[in-house]
Amino acid sequence: AKVARFAPFAGVSQDDLAQLRRDIGLLVGFGRALKEKRRARGALELHSDEMRVQFSEGTAGSAVATSSVVGLSAKVQLEMMDIVAEFMILANEAVAERVYVAYPEAALLRRHPLPRNEAFEDLVRVATLRGYALDTSSNAGLAASLSAAMVGDGETLQLLRQLATAAMSEAVYFSTGSVAEDEFYHYGLAAAYYTHFTSPIRRYADVMVHRELLAAVGDGPVVPSLANRGVELLAAHLNDRNRVAKAAQRDSVDLFRNLYFKLHGPVEASGVAYSFFDNGFEVYVAEYGLRAPVYVSATELAGGEHPWFAQFESSGSGYAVELDAGSLRVVARGGSDAELARIELFDRVRVSISGSDALARVGGIAVSLVGADAGDRAGGASERGQQADFRELLNADRRVARVGGSGYA
């Protein structure tokens, strides 16, 4: 009865709604089984941020002015999105194998090369400093060790998955006549054969694969360019355009995020400290999909950019900041070297975020340290909002743009 109140279901009988629920439940069960099957063979669950940008009234059909950016939030990932993705992956795998059988020298497929172990050095170092053992010898080992180490620690797992994604090679299109079959493998999805077939309305690669499939099943003309050299050149062009599109996507995220913080900042938020360096550390703020440096050099401290350090001004002869690979320590001066405070890897911190015109700041964002909860590991934040009200999603303001979200598929 509750569902019947939604406009799309007006006039639908209770029997039909009950059947719809059963059918959707069946699809969800199939999707979950497919996901578990992929996990068992080594598929990874990696992470990339996709942001939701909210605009104010009056911007539809006109150029977006800076004053129109009124909201910024991370995309809520619902289970049904994963279920749909599983069926899309299944279709892509089936089509990839079919066109390869038909055109072993000229099928347009997609592969994700196995990463070199050295590529994971930073990820393993960060995890080891905090006592987490990661197995990077295979995709299955990495997936299992990430999940085992981070049970109940959602935000840190989200961060480590981002670092793992960044350490990997990009997935690329290729012609099957140019690569040995044992190199067709898609590392992230644990797929022997994979291509892009399910989104022809937004990717030319899918259009080409549709043409190959139609020709392969005898329901379409033979594609003139179905020779290895022609498909190889097309794949190279698609890979180039894909890289350019991802760069534009990243720039778009940076632009809207900077506009938001310039208009509404400074904004205080919770983040996770990681990757300490000589004059500061990186902070990850899941709420805004932001990874940015927090500089704590003598210049920043003297300028009073970090309110957190004000509490140590009265500590006798002053204080000093010491940084190493795994922590930031505040110690008293004057010979005692007593430790006044410490921030360690994966500690939660409070930061203030402002939009800045300074090009030295990542994405035009300036971040200052407001507070620290030493010993408070990040956890559970990635689950916030997972139970978003479905009616709110159906009736969401249409003046919403989604930016970001790359992924390795």
Coordinates of C-alpha atoms in Angstrom, one line a residue:
A1 CA 0.0 0.0 0.0
K2 CA 2.9 2.3 0.8
V3 CA 4.4 1.8 -2.7
A4 CA 1.1 2.5 -4.4
R5 CA 1.2 6.1 -3.3
F6 CA 4.1 6.8 -5.7
A7 CA 3.0 8.3 -8.9
P8 CA 4.6 5.6 -11.1
F9 CA 2.5 3.0 -9.4
A10 CA -0.8 4.8 -9.4
G11 CA -3.6 2.5 -10.4
V12 CA -1.5 -0.7 -10.2
S13 CA -3.2 -3.5 -8.3
Q14 CA -1.9 -5.0 -5.1
D15 CA -1.5 -8.4 -6.9
D16 CA 0.7 -6.8 -9.6
L17 CA 2.8 -5.0 -7.0
A18 CA 3.3 -8.2 -5.1
Q19 CA 4.4 -9.9 -8.3
L20 CA 6.8 -7.0 -9.0
R21 CA 8.3 -7.4 -5.5
R22 CA 8.8 -11.1 -6.1
D23 CA 10.4 -10.5 -9.5
I24 CA 12.7 -7.8 -8.1
G25 CA 13.6 -10.0 -5.2
L26 CA 14.5 -12.8 -7.7
L27 CA 16.8 -10.5 -9.7
V28 CA 18.4 -9.2 -6.5
G29 CA 19.1 -12.9 -5.5
F30 CA 20.7 -13.6 -8.9
G31 CA 22.7 -10.4 -8.7
R32 CA 24.1 -11.2 -5.3
A33 CA 25.0 -14.7 -6.4
L34 CA 26.8 -13.3 -9.4
K35 CA 28.7 -10.9 -7.2
E36 CA 29.8 -13.7 -4.8
K37 CA 30.9 -15.8 -7.8
R38 CA 33.1 -13.0 -9.1
R39 CA 34.5 -12.4 -5.6
A40 CA 35.4 -16.0 -5.3
R41 CA 37.5 -15.9 -8.5
G42 CA 39.3 -12.7 -7.3
A43 CA 37.3 -9.7 -8.3
L44 CA 38.1 -6.5 -6.5
E45 CA 35.8 -3.9 -4.9
L46 CA 37.6 -0.7 -5.5
H47 CA 36.5 2.8 -4.9
S48 CA 36.3 6.1 -6.7
D49 CA 34.5 9.2 -5.6
E50 CA 31.5 10.5 -7.5
M51 CA 30.1 13.8 -6.3
R52 CA 26.6 15.3 -6.5
V53 CA 26.6 19.0 -7.2
Q54 CA 23.3 20.8 -6.3
F55 CA 22.4 24.1 -8.1
S56 CA 20.0 26.7 -7.0
E57 CA 16.9 27.9 -8.8
G58 CA 17.1 29.9 -11.9
T59 CA 20.1 28.1 -13.6
A60 CA 18.2 25.8 -15.9
G61 CA 18.9 26.6 -19.6
S62 CA 21.5 29.2 -18.7
A63 CA 25.2 29.3 -18.0
V64 CA 26.0 28.2 -14.4
A65 CA 27.1 31.2 -12.4
T66 CA 29.3 30.7 -9.3
S67 CA 26.5 31.8 -7.0
S68 CA 24.4 28.8 -8.2
V69 CA 26.4 26.0 -6.5
V70 CA 24.5 25.3 -3.3
G71 CA 25.4 21.8 -2.3
L72 CA 28.1 19.1 -2.7
S73 CA 27.8 15.6 -1.5
A74 CA 29.2 12.1 -2.2
K75 CA 27.0 9.8 -4.2
V76 CA 24.9 7.4 -2.2
Q77 CA 25.6 3.8 -3.4
L78 CA 22.5 1.7 -3.2
E79 CA 22.6 -2.1 -3.4
M80 CA 20.3 -2.0 -6.5
M81 CA 23.0 -0.1 -8.4
D82 CA 25.4 -3.0 -7.7
I83 CA 22.8 -5.5 -8.8
V84 CA 22.3 -3.7 -12.1
A85 CA 26.1 -3.5 -12.5
E86 CA 26.4 -7.3 -12.0
F87 CA 24.1 -8.0 -14.9
M88 CA 25.9 -5.5 -17.1
I89 CA 29.3 -7.2 -16.3
L90 CA 27.7 -10.6 -17.1
A91 CA 26.5 -9.3 -20.5
N92 CA 29.9 -7.6 -21.2
E93 CA 31.7 -10.9 -20.5
A94 CA 29.4 -13.0 -22.7
V95 CA 29.6 -10.6 -25.6
A96 CA 33.3 -10.3 -25.3
E97 CA 33.7 -14.1 -25.6
R98 CA 31.3 -14.3 -28.5
V99 CA 32.9 -11.6 -30.7
Y100 CA 36.3 -13.1 -29.9
V101 CA 35.2 -16.5 -31.2
A102 CA 33.9 -14.8 -34.3
Y103 CA 36.8 -12.5 -34.9
P104 CA 39.9 -13.9 -33.1
E105 CA 42.1 -11.3 -34.8
A106 CA 40.0 -8.3 -34.6
A107 CA 37.6 -8.3 -31.6
L108 CA 37.5 -5.0 -29.7
L109 CA 37.9 -6.1 -26.1
R110 CA 39.0 -4.4 -22.8
R111 CA 41.7 -5.6 -20.5
H112 CA 43.1 -4.5 -17.1
P113 CA 46.8 -5.4 -17.0
L114 CA 48.2 -7.1 -13.9
P115 CA 49.9 -4.4 -11.8
R116 CA 53.5 -4.7 -10.8
N117 CA 54.1 -5.4 -7.1
E118 CA 56.2 -2.2 -6.9
A119 CA 53.1 -0.2 -7.7
F120 CA 51.6 -1.2 -4.4
E121 CA 54.6 -0.1 -2.3
D122 CA 53.0 3.0 -0.9
L123 CA 49.7 1.2 -0.1
V124 CA 51.5 -1.6 1.6
R125 CA 53.8 0.8 3.5
V126 CA 50.8 2.8 4.8
A127 CA 48.9 -0.3 5.8
T128 CA 51.9 -1.9 7.5
L129 CA 52.6 1.2 9.6
R130 CA 49.1 0.8 11.0
G131 CA 49.4 -2.9 11.5
Y132 CA 47.4 -4.1 8.5
A133 CA 48.9 -6.9 6.4
L134 CA 48.0 -6.7 2.7
D135 CA 48.6 -9.4 0.2
T136 CA 49.2 -7.9 -3.2
S137 CA 50.4 -11.1 -4.9
S138 CA 47.0 -11.5 -6.7
N139 CA 43.7 -9.8 -7.0
A140 CA 42.1 -12.4 -4.8
G141 CA 44.7 -12.0 -2.2
L142 CA 44.4 -8.2 -2.2
A143 CA 40.6 -8.3 -2.0
A144 CA 40.6 -10.8 0.9
S145 CA 43.3 -9.0 2.9
L146 CA 41.6 -5.6 2.5
S147 CA 38.3 -7.0 3.7
A148 CA 39.9 -9.0 6.6
A149 CA 42.0 -6.0 7.8
M150 CA 39.2 -3.5 7.7
V151 CA 36.1 -5.2 9.1
G152 CA 33.9 -2.5 10.7
D153 CA 36.2 0.3 9.5
G154 CA 34.3 1.7 6.6
E155 CA 36.0 5.0 5.9
T156 CA 39.5 3.7 6.2
L157 CA 38.6 0.8 3.9
Q158 CA 37.2 3.4 1.5
L159 CA 40.5 5.3 1.6
L160 CA 42.7 2.2 1.1
R161 CA 40.6 1.1 -1.8
Q162 CA 41.2 4.5 -3.4
L163 CA 44.9 4.1 -2.9
A164 CA 44.7 0.6 -4.4
T165 CA 42.8 1.9 -7.4
A166 CA 45.4 4.7 -7.9
A167 CA 48.3 2.1 -7.8
M168 CA 46.9 0.1 -10.7
S169 CA 47.3 0.4 -14.4
E170 CA 44.3 1.8 -16.3
A171 CA 42.0 -0.7 -18.2
V172 CA 42.4 -0.3 -21.9
Y173 CA 40.7 -1.2 -25.2
F174 CA 42.6 -3.5 -27.5
S175 CA 42.4 -5.6 -30.7
T176 CA 42.6 -9.3 -30.0
G177 CA 45.0 -9.7 -32.9
S178 CA 47.6 -7.4 -31.2
V179 CA 47.8 -9.1 -27.7
A180 CA 48.5 -12.7 -26.7
E181 CA 45.4 -14.4 -25.2
D182 CA 46.9 -14.8 -21.8
E183 CA 47.0 -11.0 -21.6
F184 CA 43.3 -10.5 -22.2
Y185 CA 42.6 -10.9 -18.5
H186 CA 40.8 -8.1 -16.7
Y187 CA 42.5 -7.9 -13.3
G188 CA 39.9 -5.8 -11.4
L189 CA 36.9 -7.8 -12.5
A190 CA 38.7 -11.2 -12.6
A191 CA 37.3 -11.7 -16.1
A192 CA 39.0 -13.8 -18.8
Y193 CA 37.2 -11.9 -21.5
Y194 CA 35.7 -8.5 -21.1
T195 CA 34.4 -5.6 -23.3
H196 CA 32.1 -2.6 -23.2
F197 CA 28.7 -3.5 -24.7
T198 CA 26.0 -2.2 -22.4
S199 CA 26.2 1.5 -22.9
P200 CA 26.1 2.4 -26.6
I201 CA 24.3 5.7 -25.9
R202 CA 27.3 7.1 -24.2
R203 CA 30.4 5.3 -25.5
Y204 CA 31.5 4.7 -29.1
A205 CA 33.4 1.5 -28.0
D206 CA 30.0 -0.1 -27.2
V207 CA 28.7 1.0 -30.6
M208 CA 31.6 -0.8 -32.3
V209 CA 31.1 -3.9 -30.2
H210 CA 27.4 -3.9 -31.1
R211 CA 28.4 -3.9 -34.8
E212 CA 30.8 -6.8 -34.2
L213 CA 28.2 -8.8 -32.3
L214 CA 25.5 -8.2 -35.0
A215 CA 28.0 -9.3 -37.7
A216 CA 29.0 -12.3 -35.6
V217 CA 25.5 -13.6 -35.2
G218 CA 24.6 -12.9 -38.8
D219 CA 22.1 -10.1 -38.1
G220 CA 24.1 -7.2 -39.5
P221 CA 26.6 -6.3 -42.2
V222 CA 30.3 -7.2 -41.9
V223 CA 32.1 -4.3 -40.5
P224 CA 34.5 -2.9 -43.1
S225 CA 37.2 -2.2 -40.5
L226 CA 37.2 -5.8 -39.0
A227 CA 40.9 -6.3 -39.5
N228 CA 43.4 -6.2 -36.7
R229 CA 45.1 -3.0 -37.9
G230 CA 41.9 -1.1 -38.2
V231 CA 40.6 -2.2 -34.7
E232 CA 44.0 -1.6 -33.2
L233 CA 44.0 2.0 -34.4
L234 CA 40.5 2.5 -33.2
A235 CA 41.4 1.0 -29.8
A236 CA 44.4 3.4 -29.5
H237 CA 42.1 6.4 -30.3
L238 CA 39.5 5.2 -27.8
N239 CA 42.1 4.9 -25.1
D240 CA 43.4 8.4 -25.8
R241 CA 39.9 9.9 -25.7
N242 CA 39.1 8.0 -22.5
R243 CA 42.2 9.5 -20.8
V244 CA 41.2 13.0 -21.9
A245 CA 37.6 12.4 -20.6
K246 CA 38.9 11.3 -17.2
A247 CA 41.1 14.3 -17.0
A248 CA 38.1 16.5 -17.8
Q249 CA 36.1 14.7 -15.2
R250 CA 38.7 15.3 -12.5
D251 CA 38.9 19.0 -13.5
S252 CA 35.1 19.2 -13.3
V253 CA 35.2 17.8 -9.8
D254 CA 37.9 20.2 -8.7
L255 CA 36.1 23.2 -10.3
F256 CA 32.7 22.6 -8.6
R257 CA 34.2 21.6 -5.3
N258 CA 36.3 24.8 -5.3
L259 CA 33.3 26.9 -6.2
Y260 CA 31.3 25.4 -3.4
F261 CA 34.0 26.0 -0.8
K262 CA 34.7 29.5 -2.1
L263 CA 31.0 30.3 -1.7
H264 CA 30.2 28.5 1.5
G265 CA 33.6 28.1 3.2
P266 CA 35.2 27.7 5.5
V267 CA 33.4 24.5 6.1
E268 CA 34.3 22.2 9.0
A269 CA 34.4 18.5 8.4
S270 CA 35.7 15.2 9.7
G271 CA 38.6 13.5 7.9
V272 CA 41.2 10.7 8.1
A273 CA 44.9 11.5 8.3
Y274 CA 47.2 9.5 6.1
S275 CA 50.5 9.8 4.1
F276 CA 52.7 12.0 6.4
F277 CA 55.5 14.0 4.8
D278 CA 58.1 16.5 5.8
N279 CA 55.8 19.5 6.3
G280 CA 52.4 18.0 6.8
F281 CA 50.1 15.2 5.9
E282 CA 47.3 14.2 3.6
V283 CA 43.7 14.1 4.8
Y284 CA 40.8 12.3 3.3
V285 CA 37.3 13.8 3.8
A286 CA 34.8 11.2 2.6
E287 CA 31.9 13.6 2.8
Y288 CA 33.3 15.7 0.0
G289 CA 35.4 13.1 -1.8
L290 CA 38.4 15.2 -1.0
R291 CA 42.0 14.2 -0.5
A292 CA 44.2 17.2 0.2
P293 CA 47.4 18.2 2.0
V294 CA 47.4 19.9 5.4
Y295 CA 50.6 21.9 5.6
V296 CA 52.1 22.4 9.1
S297 CA 55.4 24.0 8.2
A298 CA 56.8 27.0 10.3
T299 CA 55.2 29.4 7.8
E300 CA 51.7 28.0 8.3
L301 CA 52.1 27.8 12.1
A302 CA 53.4 31.3 12.4
G303 CA 50.5 32.5 10.3
G304 CA 48.0 30.9 12.7
E305 CA 46.4 28.8 9.9
H306 CA 45.7 25.8 12.2
P307 CA 43.5 26.6 15.2
W308 CA 44.4 23.3 16.8
F309 CA 47.9 24.3 17.6
A310 CA 46.8 27.4 19.6
Q311 CA 46.3 25.2 22.7
F312 CA 50.1 24.6 22.8
E313 CA 51.1 28.2 22.8
S314 CA 51.1 28.4 26.6
S315 CA 53.2 25.3 27.1
G316 CA 56.1 26.9 28.9
S317 CA 58.8 27.6 26.3
G318 CA 56.6 26.7 23.4
Y319 CA 56.3 23.6 21.2
A320 CA 57.7 22.0 18.2
V321 CA 56.1 19.8 15.5
E322 CA 57.9 16.5 14.5
L323 CA 56.8 14.5 11.5
D324 CA 57.8 11.0 10.4
A325 CA 56.3 8.4 8.0
G326 CA 53.6 7.4 10.4
S327 CA 52.7 10.3 12.7
L328 CA 52.7 14.0 13.6
R329 CA 54.0 14.7 17.2
V330 CA 53.7 18.0 19.1
V331 CA 56.5 18.1 21.7
A332 CA 57.4 20.7 24.4
R333 CA 60.5 22.8 23.9
G334 CA 63.0 23.6 26.6
G335 CA 64.8 20.3 27.0
S336 CA 61.9 18.1 28.3
D337 CA 60.7 17.0 24.8
A338 CA 57.5 15.9 26.5
E339 CA 54.9 14.8 24.0
L340 CA 51.9 17.1 24.1
A341 CA 49.8 15.5 21.4
R342 CA 50.1 13.0 18.5
I343 CA 48.2 12.3 15.3
E344 CA 48.8 8.9 13.7
L345 CA 47.9 7.2 10.5
F346 CA 44.1 6.8 10.1
D347 CA 43.4 9.0 13.1
R348 CA 40.3 11.1 12.7
V349 CA 40.8 14.8 12.5
R350 CA 38.6 17.9 12.2
V351 CA 39.6 20.2 9.4
S352 CA 38.4 23.5 8.0
I353 CA 38.1 23.7 4.2
S354 CA 38.1 26.9 2.2
G355 CA 38.1 27.7 -1.5
S356 CA 41.3 29.4 -2.5
D357 CA 42.8 31.1 -5.6
A358 CA 46.3 29.9 -4.7
L359 CA 47.4 27.5 -7.4
A360 CA 49.7 25.8 -5.0
R361 CA 46.8 24.2 -3.3
V362 CA 45.4 21.0 -4.7
G363 CA 42.2 21.9 -6.7
G364 CA 42.2 25.4 -5.3
I365 CA 41.4 24.1 -1.8
A366 CA 43.0 25.2 1.4
V367 CA 42.7 22.9 4.4
S368 CA 43.5 23.8 8.0
L369 CA 43.6 21.6 11.2
V370 CA 40.9 22.4 13.7
G371 CA 41.0 19.4 16.0
A372 CA 42.3 15.9 16.4
D373 CA 41.0 12.8 18.1
A374 CA 44.2 10.8 18.6
G375 CA 43.5 7.1 18.9
D376 CA 40.1 7.4 17.3
R377 CA 40.3 5.3 14.2
A378 CA 37.9 6.1 11.3
G379 CA 35.1 3.7 11.0
G380 CA 31.6 3.2 9.6
A381 CA 31.4 6.5 7.7
S382 CA 31.0 4.9 4.4
E383 CA 27.7 3.4 5.6
R384 CA 26.2 6.8 6.3
G385 CA 23.2 7.5 4.1
Q386 CA 23.0 3.9 2.7
Q387 CA 19.4 3.8 3.8
A388 CA 18.4 7.0 2.1
D389 CA 14.6 7.3 1.7
F390 CA 13.5 6.0 -1.7
R391 CA 10.9 8.7 -2.1
E392 CA 13.5 11.4 -1.7
L393 CA 15.6 9.7 -4.4
L394 CA 12.7 9.5 -6.8
N395 CA 11.7 13.1 -6.2
A396 CA 15.2 14.5 -6.0
D397 CA 15.8 18.0 -7.4
R398 CA 16.5 17.6 -11.2
R399 CA 19.0 20.5 -11.0
V400 CA 21.7 18.0 -10.0
A401 CA 24.9 17.2 -11.9
R402 CA 27.0 14.2 -11.1
V403 CA 30.7 14.5 -11.6
G404 CA 33.7 12.3 -11.0
G405 CA 33.7 8.5 -10.5
S406 CA 36.1 6.9 -12.8
G407 CA 36.7 3.2 -11.8
Y408 CA 38.7 0.5 -13.5
A409 CA 36.0 -1.3 -15.5

